[in-house]
XYZ file of C-alpha atoms in Angstrom:
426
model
C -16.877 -20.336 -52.684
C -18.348 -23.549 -54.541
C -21.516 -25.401 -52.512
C -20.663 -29.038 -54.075
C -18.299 -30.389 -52.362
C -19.174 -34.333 -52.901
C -17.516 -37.316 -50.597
C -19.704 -39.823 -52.414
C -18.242 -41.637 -55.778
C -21.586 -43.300 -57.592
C -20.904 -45.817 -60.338
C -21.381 -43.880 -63.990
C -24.050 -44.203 -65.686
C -25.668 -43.492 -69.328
C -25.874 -39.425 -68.998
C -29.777 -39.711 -70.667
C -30.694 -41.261 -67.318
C -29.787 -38.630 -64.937
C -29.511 -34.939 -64.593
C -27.477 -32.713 -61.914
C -29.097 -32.704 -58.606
C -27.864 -30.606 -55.660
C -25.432 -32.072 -53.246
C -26.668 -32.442 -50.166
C -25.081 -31.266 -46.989
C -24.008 -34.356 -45.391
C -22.171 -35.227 -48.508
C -19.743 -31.923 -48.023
C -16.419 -32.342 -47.448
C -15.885 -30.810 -43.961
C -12.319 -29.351 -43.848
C -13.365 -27.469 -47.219
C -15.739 -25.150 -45.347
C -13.088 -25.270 -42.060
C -10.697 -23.147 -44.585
C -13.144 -21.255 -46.273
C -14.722 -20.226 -42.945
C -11.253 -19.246 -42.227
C -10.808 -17.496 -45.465
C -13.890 -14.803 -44.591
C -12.515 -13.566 -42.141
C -9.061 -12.938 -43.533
C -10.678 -11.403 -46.512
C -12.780 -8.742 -44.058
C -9.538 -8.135 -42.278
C -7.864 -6.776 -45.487
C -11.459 -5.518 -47.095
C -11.455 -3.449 -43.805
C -9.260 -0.340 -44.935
C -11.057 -0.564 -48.306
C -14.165 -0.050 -47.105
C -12.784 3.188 -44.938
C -10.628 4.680 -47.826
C -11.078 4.998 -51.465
C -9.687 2.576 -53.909
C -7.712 5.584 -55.268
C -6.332 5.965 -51.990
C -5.337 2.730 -51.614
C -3.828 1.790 -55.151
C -1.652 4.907 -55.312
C -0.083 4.551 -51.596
C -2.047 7.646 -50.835
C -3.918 6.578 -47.456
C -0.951 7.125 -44.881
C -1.168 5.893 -40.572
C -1.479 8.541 -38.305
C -0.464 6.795 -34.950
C 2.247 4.466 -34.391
C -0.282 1.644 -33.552
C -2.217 2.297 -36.987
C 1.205 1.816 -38.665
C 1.810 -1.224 -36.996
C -1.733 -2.932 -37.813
C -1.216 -1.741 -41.277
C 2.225 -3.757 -41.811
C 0.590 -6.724 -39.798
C -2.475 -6.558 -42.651
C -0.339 -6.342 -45.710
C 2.181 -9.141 -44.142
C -0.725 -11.062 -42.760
C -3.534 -10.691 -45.010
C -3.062 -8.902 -48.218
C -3.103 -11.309 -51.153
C -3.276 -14.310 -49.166
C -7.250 -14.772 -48.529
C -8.359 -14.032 -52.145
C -5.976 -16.624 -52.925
C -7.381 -19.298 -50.573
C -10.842 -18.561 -51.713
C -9.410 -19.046 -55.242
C -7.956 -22.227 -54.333
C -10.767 -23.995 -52.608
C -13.064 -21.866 -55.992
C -10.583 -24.327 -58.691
C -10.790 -27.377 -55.818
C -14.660 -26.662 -55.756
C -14.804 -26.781 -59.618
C -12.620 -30.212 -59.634
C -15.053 -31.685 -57.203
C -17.666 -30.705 -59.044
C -15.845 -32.037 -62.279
C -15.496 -35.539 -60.961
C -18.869 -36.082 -59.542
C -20.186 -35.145 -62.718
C -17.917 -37.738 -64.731
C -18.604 -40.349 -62.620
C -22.378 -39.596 -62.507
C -22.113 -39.197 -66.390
C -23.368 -36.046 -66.558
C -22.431 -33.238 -68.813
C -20.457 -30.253 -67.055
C -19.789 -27.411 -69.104
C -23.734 -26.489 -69.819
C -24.632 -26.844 -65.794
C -21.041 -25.151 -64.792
C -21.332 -22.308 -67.009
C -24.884 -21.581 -65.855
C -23.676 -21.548 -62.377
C -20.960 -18.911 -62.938
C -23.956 -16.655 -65.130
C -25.766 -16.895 -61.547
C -22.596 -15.899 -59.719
C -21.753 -13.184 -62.500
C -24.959 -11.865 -61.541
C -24.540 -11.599 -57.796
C -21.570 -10.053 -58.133
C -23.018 -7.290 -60.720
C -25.934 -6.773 -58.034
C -23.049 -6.825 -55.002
C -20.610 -4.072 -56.707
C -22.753 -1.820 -58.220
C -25.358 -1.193 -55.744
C -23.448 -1.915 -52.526
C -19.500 -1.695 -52.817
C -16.649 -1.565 -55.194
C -14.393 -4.048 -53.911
C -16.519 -7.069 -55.324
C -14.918 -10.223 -56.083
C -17.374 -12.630 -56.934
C -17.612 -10.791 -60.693
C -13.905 -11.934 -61.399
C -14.303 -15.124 -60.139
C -17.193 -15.825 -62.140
C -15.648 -14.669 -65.104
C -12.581 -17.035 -63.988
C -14.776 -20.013 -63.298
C -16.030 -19.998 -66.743
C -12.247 -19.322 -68.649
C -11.453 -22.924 -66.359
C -14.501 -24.962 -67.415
C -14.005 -23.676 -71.226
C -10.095 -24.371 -71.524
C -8.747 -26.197 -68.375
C -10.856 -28.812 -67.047
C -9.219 -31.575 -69.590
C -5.602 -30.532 -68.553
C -4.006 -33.191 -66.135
C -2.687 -31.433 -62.743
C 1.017 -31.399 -63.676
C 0.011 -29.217 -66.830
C -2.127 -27.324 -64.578
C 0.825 -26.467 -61.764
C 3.067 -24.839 -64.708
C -0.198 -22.844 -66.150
C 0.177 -21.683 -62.507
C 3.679 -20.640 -62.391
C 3.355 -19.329 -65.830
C -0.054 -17.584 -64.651
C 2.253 -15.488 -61.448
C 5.206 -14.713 -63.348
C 3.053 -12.958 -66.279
C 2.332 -9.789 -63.764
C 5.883 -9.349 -63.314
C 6.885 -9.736 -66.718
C 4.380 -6.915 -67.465
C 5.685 -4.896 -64.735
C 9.276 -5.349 -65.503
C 8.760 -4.556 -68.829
C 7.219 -0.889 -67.975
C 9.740 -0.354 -66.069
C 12.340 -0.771 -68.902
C 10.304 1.458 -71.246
C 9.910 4.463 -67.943
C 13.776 3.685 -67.614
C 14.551 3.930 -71.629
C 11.898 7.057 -72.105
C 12.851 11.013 -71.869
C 12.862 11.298 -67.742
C 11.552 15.110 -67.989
C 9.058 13.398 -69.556
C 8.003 10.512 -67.450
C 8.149 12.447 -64.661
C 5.632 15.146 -65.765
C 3.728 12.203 -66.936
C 3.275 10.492 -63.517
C 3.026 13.987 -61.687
C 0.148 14.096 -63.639
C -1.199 10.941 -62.782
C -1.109 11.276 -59.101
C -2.576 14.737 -59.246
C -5.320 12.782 -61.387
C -5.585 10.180 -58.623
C -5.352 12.992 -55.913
C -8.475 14.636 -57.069
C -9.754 11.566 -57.389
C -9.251 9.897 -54.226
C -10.714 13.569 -52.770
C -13.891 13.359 -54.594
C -14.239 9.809 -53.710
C -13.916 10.418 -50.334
C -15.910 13.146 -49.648
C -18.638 11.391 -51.644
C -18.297 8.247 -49.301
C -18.442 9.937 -46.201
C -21.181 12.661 -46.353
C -23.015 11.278 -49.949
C -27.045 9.576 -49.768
C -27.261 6.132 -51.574
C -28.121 7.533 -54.666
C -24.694 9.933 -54.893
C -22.524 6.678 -53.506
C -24.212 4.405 -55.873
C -23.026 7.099 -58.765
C -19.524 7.568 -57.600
C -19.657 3.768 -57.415
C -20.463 3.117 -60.936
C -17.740 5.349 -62.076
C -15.102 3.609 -59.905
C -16.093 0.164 -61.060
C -13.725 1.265 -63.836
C -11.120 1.719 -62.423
C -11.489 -1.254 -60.304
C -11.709 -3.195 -63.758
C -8.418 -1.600 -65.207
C -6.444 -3.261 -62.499
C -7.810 -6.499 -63.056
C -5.242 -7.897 -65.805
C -2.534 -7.924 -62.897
C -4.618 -8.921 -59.919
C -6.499 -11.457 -61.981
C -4.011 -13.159 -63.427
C -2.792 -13.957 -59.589
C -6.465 -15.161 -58.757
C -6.437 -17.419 -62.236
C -3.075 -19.097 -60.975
C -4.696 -20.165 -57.720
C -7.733 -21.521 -59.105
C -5.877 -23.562 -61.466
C -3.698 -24.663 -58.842
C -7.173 -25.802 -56.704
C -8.516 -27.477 -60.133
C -5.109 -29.363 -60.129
C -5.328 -30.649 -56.226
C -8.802 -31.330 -56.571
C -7.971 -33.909 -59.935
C -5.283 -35.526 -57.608
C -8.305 -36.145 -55.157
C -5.999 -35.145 -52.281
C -8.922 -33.824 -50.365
C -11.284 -36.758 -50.573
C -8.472 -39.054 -48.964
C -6.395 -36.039 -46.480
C -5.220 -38.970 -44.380
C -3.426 -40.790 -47.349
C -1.159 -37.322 -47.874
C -0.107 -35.579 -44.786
C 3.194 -36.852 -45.652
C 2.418 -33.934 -48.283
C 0.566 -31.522 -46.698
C 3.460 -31.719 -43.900
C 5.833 -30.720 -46.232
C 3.226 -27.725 -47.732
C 3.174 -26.653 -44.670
C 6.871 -26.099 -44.221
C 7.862 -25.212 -47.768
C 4.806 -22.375 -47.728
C 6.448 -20.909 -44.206
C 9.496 -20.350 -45.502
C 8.707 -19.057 -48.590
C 5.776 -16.535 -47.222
C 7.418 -15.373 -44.815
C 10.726 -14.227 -46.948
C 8.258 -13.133 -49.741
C 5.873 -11.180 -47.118
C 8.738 -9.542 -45.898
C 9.985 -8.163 -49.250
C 7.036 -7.378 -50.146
C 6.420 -4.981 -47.223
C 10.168 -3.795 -47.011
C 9.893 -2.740 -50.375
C 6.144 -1.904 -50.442
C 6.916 1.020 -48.285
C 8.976 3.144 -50.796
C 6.972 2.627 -53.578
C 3.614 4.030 -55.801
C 1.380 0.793 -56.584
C 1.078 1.866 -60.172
C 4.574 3.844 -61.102
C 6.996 0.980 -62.089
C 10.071 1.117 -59.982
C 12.636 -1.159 -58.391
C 10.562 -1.047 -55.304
C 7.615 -1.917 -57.143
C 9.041 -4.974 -58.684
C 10.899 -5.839 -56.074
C 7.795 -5.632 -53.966
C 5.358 -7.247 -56.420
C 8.030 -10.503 -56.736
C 7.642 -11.046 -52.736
C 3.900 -10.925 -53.346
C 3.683 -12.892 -56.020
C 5.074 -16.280 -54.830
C 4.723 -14.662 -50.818
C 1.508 -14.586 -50.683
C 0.425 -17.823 -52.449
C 3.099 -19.783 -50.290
C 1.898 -18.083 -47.125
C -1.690 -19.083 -47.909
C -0.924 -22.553 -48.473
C 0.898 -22.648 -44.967
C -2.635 -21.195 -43.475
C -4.556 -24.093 -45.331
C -1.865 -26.824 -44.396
C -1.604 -25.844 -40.776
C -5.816 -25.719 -40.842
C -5.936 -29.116 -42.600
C -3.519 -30.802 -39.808
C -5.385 -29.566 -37.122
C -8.687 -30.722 -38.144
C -7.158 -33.830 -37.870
C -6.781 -33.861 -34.014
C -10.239 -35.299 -32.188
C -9.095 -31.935 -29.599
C -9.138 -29.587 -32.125
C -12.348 -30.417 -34.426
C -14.165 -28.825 -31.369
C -12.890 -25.873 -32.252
C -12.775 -25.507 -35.455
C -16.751 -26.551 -35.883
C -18.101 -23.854 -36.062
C -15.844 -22.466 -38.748
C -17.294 -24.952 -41.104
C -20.711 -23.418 -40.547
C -19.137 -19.760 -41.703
C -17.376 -21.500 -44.732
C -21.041 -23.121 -45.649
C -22.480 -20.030 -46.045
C -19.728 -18.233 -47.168
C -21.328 -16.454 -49.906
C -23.899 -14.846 -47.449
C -20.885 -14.402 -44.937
C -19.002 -12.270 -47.275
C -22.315 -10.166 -48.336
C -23.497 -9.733 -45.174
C -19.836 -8.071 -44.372
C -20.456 -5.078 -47.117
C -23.644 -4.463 -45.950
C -22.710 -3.727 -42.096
C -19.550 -2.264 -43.052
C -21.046 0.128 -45.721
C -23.337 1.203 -43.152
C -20.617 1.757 -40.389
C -18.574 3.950 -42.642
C -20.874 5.545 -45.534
C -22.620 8.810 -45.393
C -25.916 6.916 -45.624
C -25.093 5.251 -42.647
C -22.853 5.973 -39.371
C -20.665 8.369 -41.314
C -17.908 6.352 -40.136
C -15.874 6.688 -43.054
C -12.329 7.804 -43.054
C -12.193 7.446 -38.996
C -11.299 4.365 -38.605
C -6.979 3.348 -38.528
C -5.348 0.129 -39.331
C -5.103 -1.201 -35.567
C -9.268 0.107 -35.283
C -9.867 -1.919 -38.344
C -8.559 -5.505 -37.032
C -10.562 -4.879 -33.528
C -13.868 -4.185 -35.979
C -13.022 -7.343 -38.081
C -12.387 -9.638 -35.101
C -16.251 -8.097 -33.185
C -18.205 -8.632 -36.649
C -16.546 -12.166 -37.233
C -17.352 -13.280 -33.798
C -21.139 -12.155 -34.749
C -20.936 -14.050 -37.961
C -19.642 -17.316 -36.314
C -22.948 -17.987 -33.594
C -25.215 -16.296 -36.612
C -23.983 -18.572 -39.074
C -24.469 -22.058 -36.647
C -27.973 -20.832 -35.348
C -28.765 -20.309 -38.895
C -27.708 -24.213 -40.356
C -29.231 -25.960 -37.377
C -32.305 -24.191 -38.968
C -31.633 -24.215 -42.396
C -29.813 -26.153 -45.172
C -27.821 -23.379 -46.936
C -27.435 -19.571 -46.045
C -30.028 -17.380 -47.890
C -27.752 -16.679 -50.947
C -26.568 -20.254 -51.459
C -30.311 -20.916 -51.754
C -30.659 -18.529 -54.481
C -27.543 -19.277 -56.204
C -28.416 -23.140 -56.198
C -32.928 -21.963 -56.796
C -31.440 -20.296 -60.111
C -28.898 -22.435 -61.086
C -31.120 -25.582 -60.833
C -34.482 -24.078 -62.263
C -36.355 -24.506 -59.415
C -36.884 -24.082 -56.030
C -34.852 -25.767 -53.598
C -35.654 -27.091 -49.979
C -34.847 -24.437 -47.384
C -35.863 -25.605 -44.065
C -34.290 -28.626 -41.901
C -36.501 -31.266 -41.493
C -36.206 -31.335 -37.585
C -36.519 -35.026 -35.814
């Protein structure tokens, strides 16, 4: 979700004489914001059913379809979505950083101080975003992310960074695998008692949660919210590891410059495209297959098998999205098309806050009351009205303006000063 996307390559100079200046919007490289306008709405689509359960509900395989039709838009979320949009944004979060990397070394400025205050900025958004509004945050880990990258990856050359990548999605499994030896080598009265326990724990949990959600005023949510923020933080060294692969894996395609010269590699992309079809769609498919017989957090064969299909599934799968995306924009009949997409991506940040706030009023007791009510087929219909808001919104709005509200803030802070808002209109 990085604003500096830079085309332009200015010849270095002594770093005394110059200091980092905001990129300016004409300078952006288009087919950036074409997948990350792409990416919001894949990452509402799966944020959907969090938003209408618990994360209690949802991490212990407790929230079960009622219809046949729910059932069926909950398989074509976890095959279509789940996994696959966080890890586009984390892509295009590493390419953003890369970008940003360059322009700095070629400008000769330094990148670390400026870098690491950006991600402070970000941090803070996403403290503001998950405590007082919902759960489900992601800005907080990628913030955190951004600055482990600038600190100890942004000297590594891009084959180093692919097998930090591989090394990055095999680590979950590893862990997972190894639980599972230690449930399989452990008393089984035991174990069992033990995770009897745990989902009664989770149960009550997911209950309290619930009830909270639907009928609670801000003040009760914003309690119960506080309280599952850890929880939401004790999952993170499996998830985030996942996230940290892609971002390295964007930090290594934005060093090889790939997306500053896309005609030069579609032999490439071409073959990204293909490789990541294959490979998502077998991995997808295990991973729901097996996903269906198994507790997210009680190691099993399912589990592992499951997780495995996820792991590379969902990373290959996203790459097809962003290949096939990529290819298209290069068609003059297509670019039409896919226009206004850009303007979502540009203002992605504000995009994906403006999504918790109308959703959080749909379904929490402050709001609508909507919570709980809404199935998996219910959920994609929502997803696909609210997107089609966002995409006129978010073109009226940068024919107006130069960045969405919270890009302004983000670059206001990060720069020290207040930045130019309004389009000078000829």
């Amino acid at each position: 979700m990085n604003d500096q996307n830079s085309l332009t390559h200015p010849s270095p100079v002594h770093p005394q004489r110059i200091i980092n200046v905001p990129v300016q919007p004409n300078q952006r490289i288009h087919v950036i914001d074409i997948l990350r306008g792409f990416a919001i709405f894949g990452i509402l689509l799966v944020n959907m059913e969090f938003f209408n359960n618990s994360v209690f509900a949802y991490a212990m395989g407790l929230y079960k379809p009622e219809t046949a039709i729910d059932q069926i838009g909950r398989w074509f979320i976890a095959f279509f979505g789940e996994g696959k949009f966080y890890s586009v944004f984390a892509f295009l979060f590493g390419l953003g950083m890369a970008l940003q990397l360059n322009r700095s070394q070629e400008k000769g400025t330094r990148f670390v101080p400026f870098f690491l205050k950006r991600m402070l900025v970000l941090l803070l958004i996403g403290l503001v975003h998950a405590y007082l509004f919902w759960v489900g945050d992601i800005l907080i880990l990628y913030s955190i992310l951004g600055i482990v990258l600038a600190l100890l990856f942004r000297k590594c050359r891009p084959r180093t960074l692919v097998v930090w990548t591989l090394v990055f999605l095999i680590i979950p499994i590893l862990m997972n695998a190894a639980l599972y030896g230690l449930v399989e080598l452990s008393d089984e009265k035991m174990i069992a008692e033990m995770f009897s326990e745990q989902e009664r724990v989770m149960q009550t949990s997911a209950k309290t949660a619930d009830r909270i959600y639907a009928t609670g005023s801000f003040m009760e949510i914003t309690r119960q919210r506080v309280g599952d923020m850890n929880f939401v933080f004790s999952t993170w060294p499996f998830m985030g590891l996942n996230v940290l692969a892609m971002v390295i894996l964007g930090l290594a395609v934005g060093k090889m410059r790939i997306f500053e010269n896309i005609p030069a590699t579609l032999p490439l992309i071409r073959k990204t495209l293909i490789v990541g079809l294959v490979v998502g769609v077998a991995g997808n498919l295990l991973y729901v297959i097996a996903g269906e017989s198994s507790y997210r957090f009680i190691p099993s064969q399912p589990l592992i098998a499951s997780l495995v299909g996820q792991t590379f599934g969902a990373p290959a799968l996203a790459l097809f999205y962003m290949s096939g995306l990529i290819l298209l924009a290069q068609r003059p009949s297509w670019q039409t098309w896919l226009a206004p997409l850009a303007s979502v991506g540009q203002m992605a940040i504000t995009n994906y806050l403006l999504q918790t706030v109308i959703c959080t009023t749909l379904f929490y007791g402050y709001g609508f009351g909507l919570y709980g009510t809404i199935g998996g087929a219910g959920g994609i219909l929502l997803t696909v009205l609210i997107y089609s808001m966002q995409i006129p919104m978010s073109v009226w709005w940068l024919k107006r303006f130069r960045f969405g509200p919270v890009e302004w803030l983000w670059r206001t802070l990060t720069y020290g000063q207040r930045q130019p808002m309004k389009k000078v209109l000829i």
